[in-house]
PDB file of C-alpha atoms in Angstrom:
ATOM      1  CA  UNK A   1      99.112 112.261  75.004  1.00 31.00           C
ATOM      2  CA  UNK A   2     101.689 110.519  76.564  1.00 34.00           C
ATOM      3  CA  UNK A   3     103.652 107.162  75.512  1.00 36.00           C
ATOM      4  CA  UNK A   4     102.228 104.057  77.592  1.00 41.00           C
ATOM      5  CA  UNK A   5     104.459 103.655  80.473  1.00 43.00           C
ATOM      6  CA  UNK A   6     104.811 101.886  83.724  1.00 43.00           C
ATOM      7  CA  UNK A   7     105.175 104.489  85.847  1.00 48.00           C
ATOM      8  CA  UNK A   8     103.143 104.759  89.078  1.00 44.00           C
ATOM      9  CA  UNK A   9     100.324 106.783  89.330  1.00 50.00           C
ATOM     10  CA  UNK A  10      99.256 108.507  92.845  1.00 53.00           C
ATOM     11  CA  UNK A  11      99.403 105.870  95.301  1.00 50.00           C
ATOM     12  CA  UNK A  12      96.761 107.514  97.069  1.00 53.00           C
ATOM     13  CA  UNK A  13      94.321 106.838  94.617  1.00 57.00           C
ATOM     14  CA  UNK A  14      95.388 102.998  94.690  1.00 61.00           C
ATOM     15  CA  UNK A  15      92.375 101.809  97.541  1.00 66.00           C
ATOM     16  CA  UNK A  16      89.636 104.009  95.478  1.00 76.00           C
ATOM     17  CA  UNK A  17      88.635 101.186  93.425  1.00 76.00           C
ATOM     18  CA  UNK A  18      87.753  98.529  96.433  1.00 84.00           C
ATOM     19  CA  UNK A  19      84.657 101.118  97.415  1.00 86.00           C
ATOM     20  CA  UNK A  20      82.845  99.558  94.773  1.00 90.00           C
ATOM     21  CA  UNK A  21      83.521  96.269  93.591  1.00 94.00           C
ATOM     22  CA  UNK A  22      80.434  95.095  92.387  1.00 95.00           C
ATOM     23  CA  UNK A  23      80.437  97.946  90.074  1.00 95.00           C
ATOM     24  CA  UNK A  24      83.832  97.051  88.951  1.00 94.00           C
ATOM     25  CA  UNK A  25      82.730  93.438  88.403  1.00 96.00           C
ATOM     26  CA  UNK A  26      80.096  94.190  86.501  1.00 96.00           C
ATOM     27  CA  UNK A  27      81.062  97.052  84.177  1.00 96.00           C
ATOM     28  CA  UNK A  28      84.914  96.514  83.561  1.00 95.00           C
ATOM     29  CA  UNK A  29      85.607  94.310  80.397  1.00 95.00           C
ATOM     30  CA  UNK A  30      87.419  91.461  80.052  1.00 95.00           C
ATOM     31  CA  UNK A  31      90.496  91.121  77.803  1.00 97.00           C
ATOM     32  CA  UNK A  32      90.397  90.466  74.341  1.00 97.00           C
ATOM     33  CA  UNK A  33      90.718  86.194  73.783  1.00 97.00           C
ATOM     34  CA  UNK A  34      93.805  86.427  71.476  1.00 97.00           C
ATOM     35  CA  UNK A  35      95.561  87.997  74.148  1.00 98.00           C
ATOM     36  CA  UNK A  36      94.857  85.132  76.779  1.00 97.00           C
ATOM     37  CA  UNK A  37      95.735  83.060  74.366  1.00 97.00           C
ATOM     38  CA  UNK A  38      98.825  84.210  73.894  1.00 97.00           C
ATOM     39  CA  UNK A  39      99.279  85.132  77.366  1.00 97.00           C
ATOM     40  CA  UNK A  40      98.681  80.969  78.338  1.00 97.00           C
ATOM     41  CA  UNK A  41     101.293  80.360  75.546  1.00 96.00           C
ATOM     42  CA  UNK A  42     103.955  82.264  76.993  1.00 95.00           C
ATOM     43  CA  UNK A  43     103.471  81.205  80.690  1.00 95.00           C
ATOM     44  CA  UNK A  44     103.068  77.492  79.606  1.00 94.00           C
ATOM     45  CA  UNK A  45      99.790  77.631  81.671  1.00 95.00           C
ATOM     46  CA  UNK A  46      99.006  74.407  82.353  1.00 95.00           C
ATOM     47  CA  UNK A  47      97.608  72.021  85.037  1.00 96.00           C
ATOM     48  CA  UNK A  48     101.252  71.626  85.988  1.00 94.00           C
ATOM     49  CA  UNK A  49     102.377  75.712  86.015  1.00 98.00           C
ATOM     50  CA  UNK A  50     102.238  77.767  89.409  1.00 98.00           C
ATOM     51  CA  UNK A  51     100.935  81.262  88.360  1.00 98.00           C
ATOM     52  CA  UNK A  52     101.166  84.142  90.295  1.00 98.00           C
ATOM     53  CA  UNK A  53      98.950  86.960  89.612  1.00 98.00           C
ATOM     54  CA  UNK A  54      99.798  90.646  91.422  1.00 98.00           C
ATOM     55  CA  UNK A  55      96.510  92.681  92.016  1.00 97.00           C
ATOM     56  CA  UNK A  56      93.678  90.486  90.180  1.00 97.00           C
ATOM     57  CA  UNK A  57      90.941  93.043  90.834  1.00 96.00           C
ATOM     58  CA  UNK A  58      87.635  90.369  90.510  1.00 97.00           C
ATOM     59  CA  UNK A  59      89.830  88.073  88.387  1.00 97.00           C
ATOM     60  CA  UNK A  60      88.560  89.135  84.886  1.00 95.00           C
ATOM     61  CA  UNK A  61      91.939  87.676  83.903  1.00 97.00           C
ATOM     62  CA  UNK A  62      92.417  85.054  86.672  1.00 98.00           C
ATOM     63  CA  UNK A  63      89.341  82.947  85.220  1.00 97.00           C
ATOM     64  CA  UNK A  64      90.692  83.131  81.626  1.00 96.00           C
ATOM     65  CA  UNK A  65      93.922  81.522  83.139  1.00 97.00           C
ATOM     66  CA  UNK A  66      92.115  79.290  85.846  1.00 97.00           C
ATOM     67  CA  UNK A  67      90.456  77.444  82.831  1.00 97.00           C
ATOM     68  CA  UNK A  68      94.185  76.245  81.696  1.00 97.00           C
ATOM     69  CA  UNK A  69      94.058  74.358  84.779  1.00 97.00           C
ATOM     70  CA  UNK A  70      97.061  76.087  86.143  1.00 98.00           C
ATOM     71  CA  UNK A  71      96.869  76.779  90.085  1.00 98.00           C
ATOM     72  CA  UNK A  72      97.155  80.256  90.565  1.00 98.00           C
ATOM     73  CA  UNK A  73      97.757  82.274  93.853  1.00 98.00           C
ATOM     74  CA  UNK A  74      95.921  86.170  92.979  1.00 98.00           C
ATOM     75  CA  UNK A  75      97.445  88.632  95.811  1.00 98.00           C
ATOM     76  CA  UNK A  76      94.839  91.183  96.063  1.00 97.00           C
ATOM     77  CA  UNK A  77      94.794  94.748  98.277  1.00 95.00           C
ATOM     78  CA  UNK A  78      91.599  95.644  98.541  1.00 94.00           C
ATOM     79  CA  UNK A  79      88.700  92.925 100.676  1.00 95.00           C
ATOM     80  CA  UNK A  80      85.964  93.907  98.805  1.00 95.00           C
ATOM     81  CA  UNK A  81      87.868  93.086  95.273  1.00 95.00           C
ATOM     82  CA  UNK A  82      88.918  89.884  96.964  1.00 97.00           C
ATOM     83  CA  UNK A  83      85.798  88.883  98.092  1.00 97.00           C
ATOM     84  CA  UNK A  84      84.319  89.667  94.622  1.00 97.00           C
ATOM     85  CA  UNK A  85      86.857  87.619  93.359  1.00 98.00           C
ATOM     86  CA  UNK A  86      86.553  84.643  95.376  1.00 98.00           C
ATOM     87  CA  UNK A  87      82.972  84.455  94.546  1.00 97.00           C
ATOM     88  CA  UNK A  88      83.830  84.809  91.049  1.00 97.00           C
ATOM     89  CA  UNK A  89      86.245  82.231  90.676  1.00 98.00           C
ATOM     90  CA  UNK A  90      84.539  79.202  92.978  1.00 98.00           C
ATOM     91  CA  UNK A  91      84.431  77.227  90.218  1.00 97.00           C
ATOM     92  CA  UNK A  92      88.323  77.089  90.201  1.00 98.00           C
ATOM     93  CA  UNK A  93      89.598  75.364  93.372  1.00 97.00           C
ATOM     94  CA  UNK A  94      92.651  75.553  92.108  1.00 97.00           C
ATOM     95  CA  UNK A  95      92.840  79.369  92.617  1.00 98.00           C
ATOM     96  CA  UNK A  96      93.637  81.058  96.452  1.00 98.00           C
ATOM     97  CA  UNK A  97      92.954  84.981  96.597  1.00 98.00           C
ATOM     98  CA  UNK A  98      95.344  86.349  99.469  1.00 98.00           C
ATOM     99  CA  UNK A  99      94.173  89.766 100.341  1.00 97.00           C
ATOM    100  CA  UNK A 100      97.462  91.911 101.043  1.00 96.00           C
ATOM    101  CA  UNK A 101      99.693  94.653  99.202  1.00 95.00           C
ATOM    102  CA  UNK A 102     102.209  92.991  97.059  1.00 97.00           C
ATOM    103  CA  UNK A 103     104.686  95.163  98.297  1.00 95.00           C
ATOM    104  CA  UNK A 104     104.467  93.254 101.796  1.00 95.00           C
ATOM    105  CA  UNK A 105     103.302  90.029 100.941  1.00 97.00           C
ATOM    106  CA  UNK A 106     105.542  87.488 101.911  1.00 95.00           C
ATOM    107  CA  UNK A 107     105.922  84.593  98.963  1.00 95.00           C
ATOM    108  CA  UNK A 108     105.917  80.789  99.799  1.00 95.00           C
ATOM    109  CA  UNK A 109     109.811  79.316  99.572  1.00 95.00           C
ATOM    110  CA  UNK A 110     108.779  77.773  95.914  1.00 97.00           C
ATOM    111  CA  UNK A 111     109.029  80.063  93.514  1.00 97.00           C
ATOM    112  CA  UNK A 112     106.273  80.261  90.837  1.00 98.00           C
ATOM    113  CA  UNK A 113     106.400  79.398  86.806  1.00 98.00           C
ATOM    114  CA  UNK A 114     104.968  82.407  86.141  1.00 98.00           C
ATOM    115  CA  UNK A 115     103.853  85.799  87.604  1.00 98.00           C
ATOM    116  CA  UNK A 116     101.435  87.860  85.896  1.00 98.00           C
ATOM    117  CA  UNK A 117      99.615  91.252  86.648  1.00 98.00           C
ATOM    118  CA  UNK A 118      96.677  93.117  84.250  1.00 97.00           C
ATOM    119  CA  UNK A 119      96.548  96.969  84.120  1.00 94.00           C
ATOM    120  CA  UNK A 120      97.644  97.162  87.637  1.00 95.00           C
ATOM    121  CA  UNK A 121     101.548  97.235  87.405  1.00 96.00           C
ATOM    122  CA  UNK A 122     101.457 100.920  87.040  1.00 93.00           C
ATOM    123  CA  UNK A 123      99.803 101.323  90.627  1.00 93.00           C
ATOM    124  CA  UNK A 124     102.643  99.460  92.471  1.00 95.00           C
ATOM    125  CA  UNK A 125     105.777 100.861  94.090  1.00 95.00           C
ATOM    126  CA  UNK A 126     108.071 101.210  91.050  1.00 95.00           C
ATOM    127  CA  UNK A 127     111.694 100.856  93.451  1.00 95.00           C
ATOM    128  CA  UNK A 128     110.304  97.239  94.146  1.00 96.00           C
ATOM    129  CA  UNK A 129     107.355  95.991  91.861  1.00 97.00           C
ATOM    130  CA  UNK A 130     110.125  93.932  89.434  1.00 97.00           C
ATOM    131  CA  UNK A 131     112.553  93.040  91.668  1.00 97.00           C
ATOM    132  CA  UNK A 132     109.637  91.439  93.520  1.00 97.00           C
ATOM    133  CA  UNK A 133     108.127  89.992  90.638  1.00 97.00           C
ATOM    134  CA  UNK A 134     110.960  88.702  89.579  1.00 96.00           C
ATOM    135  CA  UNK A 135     112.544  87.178  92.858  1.00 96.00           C
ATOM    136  CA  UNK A 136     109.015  85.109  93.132  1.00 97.00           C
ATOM    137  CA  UNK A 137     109.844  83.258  89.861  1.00 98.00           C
ATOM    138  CA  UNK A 138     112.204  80.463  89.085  1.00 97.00           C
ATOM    139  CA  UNK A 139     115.011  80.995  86.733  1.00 97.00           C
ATOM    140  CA  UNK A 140     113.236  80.706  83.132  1.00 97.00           C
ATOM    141  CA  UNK A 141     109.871  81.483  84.613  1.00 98.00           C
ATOM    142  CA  UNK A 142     107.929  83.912  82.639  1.00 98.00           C
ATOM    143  CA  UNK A 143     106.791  87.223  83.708  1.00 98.00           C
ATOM    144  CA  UNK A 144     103.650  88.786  81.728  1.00 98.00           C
ATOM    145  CA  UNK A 145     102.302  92.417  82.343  1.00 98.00           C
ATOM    146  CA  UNK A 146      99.195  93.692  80.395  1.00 97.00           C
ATOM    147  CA  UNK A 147      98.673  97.439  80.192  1.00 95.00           C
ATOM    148  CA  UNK A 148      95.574  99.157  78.662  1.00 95.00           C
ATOM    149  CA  UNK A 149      95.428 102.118  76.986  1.00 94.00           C
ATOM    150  CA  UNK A 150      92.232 103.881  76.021  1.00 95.00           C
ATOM    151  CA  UNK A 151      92.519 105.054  72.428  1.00 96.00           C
ATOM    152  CA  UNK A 152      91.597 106.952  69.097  1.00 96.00           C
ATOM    153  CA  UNK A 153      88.726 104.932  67.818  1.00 96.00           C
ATOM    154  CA  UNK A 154      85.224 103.405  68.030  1.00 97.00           C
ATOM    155  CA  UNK A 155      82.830 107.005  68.315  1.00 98.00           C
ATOM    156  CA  UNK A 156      85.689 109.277  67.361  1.00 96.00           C
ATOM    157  CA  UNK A 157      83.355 112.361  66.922  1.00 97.00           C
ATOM    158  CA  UNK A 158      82.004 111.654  70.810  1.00 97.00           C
ATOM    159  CA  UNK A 159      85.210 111.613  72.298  1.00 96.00           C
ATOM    160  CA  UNK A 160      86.483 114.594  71.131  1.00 95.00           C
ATOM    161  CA  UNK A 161      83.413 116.581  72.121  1.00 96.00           C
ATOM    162  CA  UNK A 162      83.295 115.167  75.315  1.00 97.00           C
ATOM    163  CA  UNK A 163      86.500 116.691  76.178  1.00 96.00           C
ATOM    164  CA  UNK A 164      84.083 119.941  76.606  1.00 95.00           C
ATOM    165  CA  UNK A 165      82.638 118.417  79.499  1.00 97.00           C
ATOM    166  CA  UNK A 166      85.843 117.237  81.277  1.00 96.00           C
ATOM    167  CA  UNK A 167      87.447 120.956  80.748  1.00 95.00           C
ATOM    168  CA  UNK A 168      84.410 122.227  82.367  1.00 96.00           C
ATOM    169  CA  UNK A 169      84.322 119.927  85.460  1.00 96.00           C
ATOM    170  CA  UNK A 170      87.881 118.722  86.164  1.00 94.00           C
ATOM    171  CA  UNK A 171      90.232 121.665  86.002  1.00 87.00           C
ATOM    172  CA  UNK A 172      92.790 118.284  85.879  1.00 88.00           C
ATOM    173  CA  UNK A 173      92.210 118.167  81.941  1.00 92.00           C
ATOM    174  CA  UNK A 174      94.537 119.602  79.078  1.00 91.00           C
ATOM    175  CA  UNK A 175      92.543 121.772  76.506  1.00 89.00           C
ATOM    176  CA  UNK A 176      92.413 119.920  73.388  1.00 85.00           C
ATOM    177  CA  UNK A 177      93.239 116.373  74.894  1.00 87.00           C
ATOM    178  CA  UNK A 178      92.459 114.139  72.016  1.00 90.00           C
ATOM    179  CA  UNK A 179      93.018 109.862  72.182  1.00 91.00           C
ATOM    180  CA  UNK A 180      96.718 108.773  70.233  1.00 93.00           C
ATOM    181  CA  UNK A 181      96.356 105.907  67.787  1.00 93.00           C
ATOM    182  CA  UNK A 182      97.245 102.585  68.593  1.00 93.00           C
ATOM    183  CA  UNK A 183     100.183 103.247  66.012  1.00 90.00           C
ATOM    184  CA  UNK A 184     101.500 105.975  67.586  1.00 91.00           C
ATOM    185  CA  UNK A 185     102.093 104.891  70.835  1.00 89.00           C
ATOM    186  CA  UNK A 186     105.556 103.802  72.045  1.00 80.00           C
ATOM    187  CA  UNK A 187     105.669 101.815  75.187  1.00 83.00           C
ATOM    188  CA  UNK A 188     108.805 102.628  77.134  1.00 89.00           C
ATOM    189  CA  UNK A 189     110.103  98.935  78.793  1.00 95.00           C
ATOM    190  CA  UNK A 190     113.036 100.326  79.698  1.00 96.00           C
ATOM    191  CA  UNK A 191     112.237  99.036  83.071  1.00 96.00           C
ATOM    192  CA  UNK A 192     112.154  95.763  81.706  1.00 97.00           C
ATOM    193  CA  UNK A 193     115.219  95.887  79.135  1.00 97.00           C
ATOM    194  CA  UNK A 194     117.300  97.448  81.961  1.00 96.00           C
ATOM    195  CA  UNK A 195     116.544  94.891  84.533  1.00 96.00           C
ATOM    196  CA  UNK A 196     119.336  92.579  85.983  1.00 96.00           C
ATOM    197  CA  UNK A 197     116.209  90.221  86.798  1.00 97.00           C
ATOM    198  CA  UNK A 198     114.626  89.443  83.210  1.00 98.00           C
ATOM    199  CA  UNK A 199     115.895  88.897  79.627  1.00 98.00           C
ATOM    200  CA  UNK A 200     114.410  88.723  75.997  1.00 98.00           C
ATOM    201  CA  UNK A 201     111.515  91.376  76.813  1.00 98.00           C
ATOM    202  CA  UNK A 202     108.958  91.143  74.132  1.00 97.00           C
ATOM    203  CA  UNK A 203     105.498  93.533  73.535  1.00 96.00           C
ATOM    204  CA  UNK A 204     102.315  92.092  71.730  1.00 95.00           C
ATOM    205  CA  UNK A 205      99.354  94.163  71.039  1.00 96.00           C
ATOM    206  CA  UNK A 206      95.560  93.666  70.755  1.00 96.00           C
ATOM    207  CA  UNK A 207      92.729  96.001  70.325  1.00 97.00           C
ATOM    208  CA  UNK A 208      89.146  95.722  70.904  1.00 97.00           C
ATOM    209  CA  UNK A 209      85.989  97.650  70.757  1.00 98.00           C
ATOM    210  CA  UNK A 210      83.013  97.557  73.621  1.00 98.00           C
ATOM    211  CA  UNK A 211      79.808  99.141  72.539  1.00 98.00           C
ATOM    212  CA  UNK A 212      77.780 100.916  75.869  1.00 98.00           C
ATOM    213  CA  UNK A 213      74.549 102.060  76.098  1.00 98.00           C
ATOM    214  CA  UNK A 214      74.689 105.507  78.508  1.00 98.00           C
ATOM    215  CA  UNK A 215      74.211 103.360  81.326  1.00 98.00           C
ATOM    216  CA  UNK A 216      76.789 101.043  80.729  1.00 98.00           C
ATOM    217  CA  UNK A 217      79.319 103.858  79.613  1.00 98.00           C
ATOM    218  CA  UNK A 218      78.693 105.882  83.004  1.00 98.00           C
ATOM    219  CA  UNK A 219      78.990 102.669  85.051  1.00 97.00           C
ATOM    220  CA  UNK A 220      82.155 102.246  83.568  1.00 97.00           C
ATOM    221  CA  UNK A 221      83.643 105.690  83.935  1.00 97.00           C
ATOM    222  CA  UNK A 222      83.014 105.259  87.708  1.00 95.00           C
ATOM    223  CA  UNK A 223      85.241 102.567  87.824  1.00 94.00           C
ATOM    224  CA  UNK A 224      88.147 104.728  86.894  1.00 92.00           C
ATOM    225  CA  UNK A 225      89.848 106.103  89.776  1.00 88.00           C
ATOM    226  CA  UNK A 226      90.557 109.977  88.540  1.00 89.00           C
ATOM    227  CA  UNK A 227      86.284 109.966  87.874  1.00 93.00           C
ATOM    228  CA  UNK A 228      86.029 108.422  91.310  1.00 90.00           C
ATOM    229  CA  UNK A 229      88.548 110.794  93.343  1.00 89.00           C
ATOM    230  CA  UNK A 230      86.606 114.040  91.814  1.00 93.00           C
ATOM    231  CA  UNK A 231      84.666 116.047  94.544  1.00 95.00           C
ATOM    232  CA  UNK A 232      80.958 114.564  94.151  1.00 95.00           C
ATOM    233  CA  UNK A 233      78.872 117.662  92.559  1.00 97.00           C
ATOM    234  CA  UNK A 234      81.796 117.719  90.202  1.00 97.00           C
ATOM    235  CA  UNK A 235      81.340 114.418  89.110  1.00 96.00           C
ATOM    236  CA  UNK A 236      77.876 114.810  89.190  1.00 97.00           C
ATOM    237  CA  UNK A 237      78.304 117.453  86.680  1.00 98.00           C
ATOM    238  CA  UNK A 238      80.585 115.251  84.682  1.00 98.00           C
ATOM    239  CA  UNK A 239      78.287 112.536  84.794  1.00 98.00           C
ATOM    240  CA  UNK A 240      74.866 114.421  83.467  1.00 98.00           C
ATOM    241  CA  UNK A 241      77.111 115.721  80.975  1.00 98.00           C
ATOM    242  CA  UNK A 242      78.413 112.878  79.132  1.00 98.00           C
ATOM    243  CA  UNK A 243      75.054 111.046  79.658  1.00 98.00           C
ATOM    244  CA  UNK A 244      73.364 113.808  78.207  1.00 98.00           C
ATOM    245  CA  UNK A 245      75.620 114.167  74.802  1.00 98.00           C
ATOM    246  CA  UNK A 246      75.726 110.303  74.105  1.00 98.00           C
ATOM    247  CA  UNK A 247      71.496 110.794  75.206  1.00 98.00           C
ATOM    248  CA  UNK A 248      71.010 113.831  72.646  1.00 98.00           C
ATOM    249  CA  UNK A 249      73.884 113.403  69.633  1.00 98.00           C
ATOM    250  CA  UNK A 250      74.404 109.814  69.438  1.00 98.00           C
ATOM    251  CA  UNK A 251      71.329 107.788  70.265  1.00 98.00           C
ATOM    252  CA  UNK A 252      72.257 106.666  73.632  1.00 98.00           C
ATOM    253  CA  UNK A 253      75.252 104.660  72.182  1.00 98.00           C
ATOM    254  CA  UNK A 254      78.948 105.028  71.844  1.00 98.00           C
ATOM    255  CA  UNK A 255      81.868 102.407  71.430  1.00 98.00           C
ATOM    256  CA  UNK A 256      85.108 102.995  72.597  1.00 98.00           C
ATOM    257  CA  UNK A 257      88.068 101.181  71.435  1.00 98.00           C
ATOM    258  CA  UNK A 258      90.888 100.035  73.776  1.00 97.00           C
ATOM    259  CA  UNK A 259      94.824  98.874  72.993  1.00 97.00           C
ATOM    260  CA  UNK A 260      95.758  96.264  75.764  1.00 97.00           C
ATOM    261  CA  UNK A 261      99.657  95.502  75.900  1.00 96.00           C
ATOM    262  CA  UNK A 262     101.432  92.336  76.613  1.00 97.00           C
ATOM    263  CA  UNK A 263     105.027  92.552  78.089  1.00 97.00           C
ATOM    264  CA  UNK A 264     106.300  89.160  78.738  1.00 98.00           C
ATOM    265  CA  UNK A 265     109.931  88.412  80.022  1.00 98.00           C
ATOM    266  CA  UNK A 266     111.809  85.742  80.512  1.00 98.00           C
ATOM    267  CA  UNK A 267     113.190  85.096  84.248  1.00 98.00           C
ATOM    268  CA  UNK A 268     117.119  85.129  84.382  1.00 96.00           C
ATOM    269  CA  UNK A 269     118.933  82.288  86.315  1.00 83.00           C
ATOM    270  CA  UNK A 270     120.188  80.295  88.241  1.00 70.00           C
TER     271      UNK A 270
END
């Protein structure tokens, strides 16, 4: 498996998850509390700090800030992700949801304390996502990006027989694909070390395991866009798969165990 990285992935597939935001509300999971901890540490988030956030889906993350009492401005692509969002967050008047593409959004002439995007970064244009980000932050501001990485642990002995029913319905998957270890990934933030924009580039890790039911687990895979972008009596076939081996060899319960990255920066200036 390849080394976490912040390349983009097919731009086309970037819309797929506003077709069903509910489902992404509901089955998605937040991020682990050490890691907004330490996330409101860096930025200084505070009811003083400007935060931007690029792409906050619902705002799983953007109410873990909000609650700083930080005011935060969430640029989000897809309506039905905003309006989730907005719904989601009404307790925080202090948040605004601005439904555009980063890439075209035009920022307000103050720059922010902080910009921050979660397991999104990857789906933005990759000649402008930093210089962006950075150019919307004051000199010293702090830039955090959280990536998530889906790896070895939790119901090992499910996840490598389920590999059987992705090489049989998405002609997309490597034989033998097996999850890395938290330990042996290597995130490359050579986009961040190389930048003219940043300085002292740091990486934090923190793992966490969900436990699903079948349900749960199948709601969740259909918030992933490769599941979603499969022709529907392949995924169909997908689907009955999986829910039938976590149904008949492990009691209608798996966990799977996810490795979230924090890559914070520190704005250079004047």
């Amino acid at each position: 498996m390849d080394a976490p990285e912040f390349k983009v992935k097919d731009p086309g597939l970037r819309s797929i998850f506003d077709q069903d935001a509910e489902r992404y509300e509901r089955a998605r999971p937040r991020y682990p509390a050490a890691l907004v901890e330490e996330l409101v540490r860096v930025t200084g988030a505070g009811p003083d700090v400007r935060v931007l956030e690029i792409a906050p889906g619902t705002g799983k993350l953007t109410a873990d800030l909000a609650r700083s009492g930080c005011s935060i401005t969430a640029v989000e692509i897809g309506p039905s992700m905003a309006a989730v969002a907005r719904r989601q967050l009404a307790p925080f008047p202090r948040v605004e949801v601005v439904v555009s593409a980063f890439e075209e959004w035009e920022p307000p002439p103050e720059p922010f304390d902080a910009v921050v995007c979660a397991t999104a970064f990857h789906w933005l244009d990759p000649a402008v996502r930093l210089p962006r980000a950075a150019r919307a932050l004051r000199p010293g501001g702090r830039l955090g990006i959280v990536s998530t990485h889906h790896v070895a642990g939790g119901t090992e002995d499910f996840f490598a027989e389920v590999q059987e029913c992705y090489e049989r319905w998405d002609p997309a998957t490597p034989p033998g694909l097996r999850q890395t270890r938290e330990a042996d990934l290597a995130t490359d933030t050579s986009e961040f070390t190389g930048s003219p924009y940043v300085t002292d580039v740091a990486v934090q890790g923190h793992a966490q395991e969900i436990t699903y039911t079948t349900g749960q687990y199948l709601d969740v895979l259909l918030t992933y866009s490769n599941h979603r972008a499969l022709p529907e009596a392949a995924r169909d076939g997908l689907l009955a798969g999986i829910g039938e081996l976590i149904d008949s060899r492990y009691g209608g319960v798996v966990t799977k165990r996810y490795w979230h990255e924090l890559v914070t920066a520190v704005r250079v200036g004047p």
